[in-house]
JSON list of C-alpha atoms in Angstrom, two decimals:
[
{"chain": "A", "resi": 1, "resn": "MET", "atom": "CA", "xyz": [-0.25, 11.75, 9.25]},
{"chain": "A", "resi": 2, "resn": "TRP", "atom": "CA", "xyz": [-1.90, 8.64, 8.26]},
{"chain": "A", "resi": 3, "resn": "LEU", "atom": "CA", "xyz": [-1.21, 7.41, 11.05]},
{"chain": "A", "resi": 4, "resn": "ASN", "atom": "CA", "xyz": [-2.94, 9.86, 12.17]},
{"chain": "A", "resi": 5, "resn": "CYS", "atom": "CA", "xyz": [-5.60, 9.25, 10.01]},
{"chain": "A", "resi": 6, "resn": "LEU", "atom": "CA", "xyz": [-6.53, 5.62, 10.25]},
{"chain": "A", "resi": 7, "resn": "ALA", "atom": "CA", "xyz": [-5.92, 5.90, 14.52]},
{"chain": "A", "resi": 8, "resn": "LYS", "atom": "CA", "xyz": [-8.22, 8.31, 15.14]},
{"chain": "A", "resi": 9, "resn": "GLU", "atom": "CA", "xyz": [-11.16, 6.40, 12.19]},
{"chain": "A", "resi": 10, "resn": "LEU", "atom": "CA", "xyz": [-10.23, 3.81, 13.62]},
{"chain": "A", "resi": 11, "resn": "GLY", "atom": "CA", "xyz": [-10.29, 4.71, 17.05]},
{"chain": "A", "resi": 12, "resn": "TYR", "atom": "CA", "xyz": [-7.22, 3.76, 17.61]},
{"chain": "A", "resi": 13, "resn": "SER", "atom": "CA", "xyz": [-3.52, 5.37, 18.93]},
{"chain": "A", "resi": 14, "resn": "PRO", "atom": "CA", "xyz": [-1.03, 6.13, 16.01]},
{"chain": "A", "resi": 15, "resn": "ASP", "atom": "CA", "xyz": [1.70, 4.50, 18.15]},
{"chain": "A", "resi": 16, "resn": "GLU", "atom": "CA", "xyz": [-0.57, 1.44, 16.84]},
{"chain": "A", "resi": 17, "resn": "MET", "atom": "CA", "xyz": [-1.56, 2.06, 13.60]},
{"chain": "A", "resi": 18, "resn": "HIS", "atom": "CA", "xyz": [2.68, 2.36, 12.85]},
{"chain": "A", "resi": 19, "resn": "ALA", "atom": "CA", "xyz": [3.46, -0.92, 15.05]},
{"chain": "A", "resi": 20, "resn": "VAL", "atom": "CA", "xyz": [0.54, -3.09, 13.01]},
{"chain": "A", "resi": 21, "resn": "PHE", "atom": "CA", "xyz": [1.35, -1.13, 9.89]},
{"chain": "A", "resi": 22, "resn": "ALA", "atom": "CA", "xyz": [5.23, -2.28, 10.11]},
{"chain": "A", "resi": 23, "resn": "HIS", "atom": "CA", "xyz": [4.99, -6.09, 11.51]},
{"chain": "A", "resi": 24, "resn": "LYS", "atom": "CA", "xyz": [2.61, -6.07, 8.07]},
{"chain": "A", "resi": 25, "resn": "TYR", "atom": "CA", "xyz": [4.73, -4.42, 5.39]},
{"chain": "A", "resi": 26, "resn": "LEU", "atom": "CA", "xyz": [7.71, -4.69, 6.97]},
{"chain": "A", "resi": 27, "resn": "GLY", "atom": "CA", "xyz": [7.81, -8.85, 8.29]},
{"chain": "A", "resi": 28, "resn": "ALA", "atom": "CA", "xyz": [8.96, -9.15, 11.57]},
{"chain": "A", "resi": 29, "resn": "ASP", "atom": "CA", "xyz": [11.55, -12.28, 13.20]},
{"chain": "A", "resi": 30, "resn": "TYR", "atom": "CA", "xyz": [11.31, -13.67, 16.54]},
{"chain": "A", "resi": 31, "resn": "GLU", "atom": "CA", "xyz": [14.93, -13.51, 18.78]},
{"chain": "A", "resi": 32, "resn": "THR", "atom": "CA", "xyz": [15.89, -15.05, 21.60]},
{"chain": "A", "resi": 33, "resn": "VAL", "atom": "CA", "xyz": [16.99, -11.84, 23.84]},
{"chain": "A", "resi": 34, "resn": "CYS", "atom": "CA", "xyz": [18.54, -12.82, 27.51]},
{"chain": "A", "resi": 35, "resn": "GLY", "atom": "CA", "xyz": [16.43, -15.63, 27.64]},
{"chain": "A", "resi": 36, "resn": "GLU", "atom": "CA", "xyz": [13.42, -14.16, 26.57]},
{"chain": "A", "resi": 37, "resn": "THR", "atom": "CA", "xyz": [11.64, -14.98, 23.62]},
{"chain": "A", "resi": 38, "resn": "ILE", "atom": "CA", "xyz": [10.52, -11.62, 21.70]},
{"chain": "A", "resi": 39, "resn": "LEU", "atom": "CA", "xyz": [9.12, -10.35, 18.43]},
{"chain": "A", "resi": 40, "resn": "ILE", "atom": "CA", "xyz": [11.17, -7.81, 16.83]},
{"chain": "A", "resi": 41, "resn": "ILE", "atom": "CA", "xyz": [9.43, -5.58, 13.77]},
{"chain": "A", "resi": 42, "resn": "PRO", "atom": "CA", "xyz": [12.23, -3.38, 12.12]},
{"chain": "A", "resi": 43, "resn": "SER", "atom": "CA", "xyz": [12.07, 0.72, 12.48]},
{"chain": "A", "resi": 44, "resn": "THR", "atom": "CA", "xyz": [11.16, 2.41, 9.53]},
{"chain": "A", "resi": 45, "resn": "ARG", "atom": "CA", "xyz": [13.90, 4.34, 10.45]},
{"chain": "A", "resi": 46, "resn": "LYS", "atom": "CA", "xyz": [16.54, 2.52, 8.81]},
{"chain": "A", "resi": 47, "resn": "LEU", "atom": "CA", "xyz": [14.88, 2.22, 5.45]},
{"chain": "A", "resi": 48, "resn": "ASP", "atom": "CA", "xyz": [16.39, 4.05, 2.49]},
{"chain": "A", "resi": 49, "resn": "SER", "atom": "CA", "xyz": [13.38, 6.27, 0.21]},
{"chain": "A", "resi": 50, "resn": "ALA", "atom": "CA", "xyz": [13.27, 3.88, -1.41]},
{"chain": "A", "resi": 51, "resn": "GLN", "atom": "CA", "xyz": [11.90, 1.36, 1.05]},
{"chain": "A", "resi": 52, "resn": "PHE", "atom": "CA", "xyz": [10.10, 3.58, 3.00]},
{"chain": "A", "resi": 53, "resn": "THR", "atom": "CA", "xyz": [7.62, 5.61, -0.38]},
{"chain": "A", "resi": 54, "resn": "ALA", "atom": "CA", "xyz": [6.79, 0.96, -0.81]},
{"chain": "A", "resi": 55, "resn": "TYR", "atom": "CA", "xyz": [6.17, 1.07, 2.43]},
{"chain": "A", "resi": 56, "resn": "LEU", "atom": "CA", "xyz": [4.06, 4.51, 2.53]},
{"chain": "A", "resi": 57, "resn": "ASP", "atom": "CA", "xyz": [2.58, 2.66, -0.82]},
{"chain": "A", "resi": 58, "resn": "LYS", "atom": "CA", "xyz": [1.16, -0.34, 0.54]},
{"chain": "A", "resi": 59, "resn": "ILE", "atom": "CA", "xyz": [0.09, 1.70, 3.37]},
{"chain": "A", "resi": 60, "resn": "LYS", "atom": "CA", "xyz": [-2.44, 3.82, 0.94]},
{"chain": "A", "resi": 61, "resn": "LEU", "atom": "CA", "xyz": [-3.05, 0.53, -0.87]},
{"chain": "A", "resi": 62, "resn": "PHE", "atom": "CA", "xyz": [-4.46, -1.05, 2.30]},
{"chain": "A", "resi": 63, "resn": "ALA", "atom": "CA", "xyz": [-6.25, 1.83, 3.46]},
{"chain": "A", "resi": 64, "resn": "ALA", "atom": "CA", "xyz": [-7.75, 2.25, -0.24]},
{"chain": "A", "resi": 65, "resn": "ASN", "atom": "CA", "xyz": [-8.54, -1.11, -0.44]},
{"chain": "A", "resi": 66, "resn": "GLU", "atom": "CA", "xyz": [-9.83, -2.54, 2.80]},
{"chain": "A", "resi": 67, "resn": "LEU", "atom": "CA", "xyz": [-10.70, 0.65, 4.92]},
{"chain": "A", "resi": 68, "resn": "GLY", "atom": "CA", "xyz": [-13.22, 2.29, 2.37]},
{"chain": "A", "resi": 69, "resn": "VAL", "atom": "CA", "xyz": [-10.05, 5.08, 3.66]},
{"chain": "A", "resi": 70, "resn": "VAL", "atom": "CA", "xyz": [-8.53, 7.46, 0.49]},
{"chain": "A", "resi": 71, "resn": "LEU", "atom": "CA", "xyz": [-5.49, 9.04, 2.60]},
{"chain": "A", "resi": 72, "resn": "PRO", "atom": "CA", "xyz": [-4.19, 12.34, 0.14]},
{"chain": "A", "resi": 73, "resn": "ASP", "atom": "CA", "xyz": [-0.26, 12.95, -1.31]},
{"chain": "A", "resi": 74, "resn": "PRO", "atom": "CA", "xyz": [0.81, 16.23, 0.02]},
{"chain": "A", "resi": 75, "resn": "MET", "atom": "CA", "xyz": [0.39, 16.87, -3.95]},
{"chain": "A", "resi": 76, "resn": "ASP", "atom": "CA", "xyz": [-3.18, 16.39, -3.63]},
{"chain": "A", "resi": 77, "resn": "LYS", "atom": "CA", "xyz": [-5.60, 19.83, -3.68]},
{"chain": "A", "resi": 78, "resn": "VAL", "atom": "CA", "xyz": [-7.01, 17.72, -0.37]},
{"chain": "A", "resi": 79, "resn": "PHE", "atom": "CA", "xyz": [-4.12, 17.48, 0.88]},
{"chain": "A", "resi": 80, "resn": "GLU", "atom": "CA", "xyz": [-4.27, 21.11, 3.48]},
{"chain": "A", "resi": 81, "resn": "GLN", "atom": "CA", "xyz": [-7.67, 19.87, 4.79]},
{"chain": "A", "resi": 82, "resn": "PHE", "atom": "CA", "xyz": [-6.25, 16.49, 5.32]},
{"chain": "A", "resi": 83, "resn": "TYR", "atom": "CA", "xyz": [-3.28, 18.00, 6.79]},
{"chain": "A", "resi": 84, "resn": "ASP", "atom": "CA", "xyz": [-5.20, 20.19, 9.12]},
{"chain": "A", "resi": 85, "resn": "THR", "atom": "CA", "xyz": [-8.39, 17.33, 10.43]},
{"chain": "A", "resi": 86, "resn": "TYR", "atom": "CA", "xyz": [-4.61, 14.86, 11.40]},
{"chain": "A", "resi": 87, "resn": "LYS", "atom": "CA", "xyz": [-2.15, 17.21, 11.85]}
]
């Protein structure tokens, strides 16, 4: 939901936002594959619960501090409205 929100508000696709944050917060490395140097970005699917929570916390902090966007948690009162807007 958060990536959908940021994508819509910033004019990007959710996939683009996912790539930006994965690169920014999970790191990236270059590898040579079949003679081509390519950028390898770790998958969020391979993160354990603690790692994924830390990743989301970084996105939430970045959104608030750099973009002025408050991303609600599912327990927040406004989450239902947020969900309906960005699902």
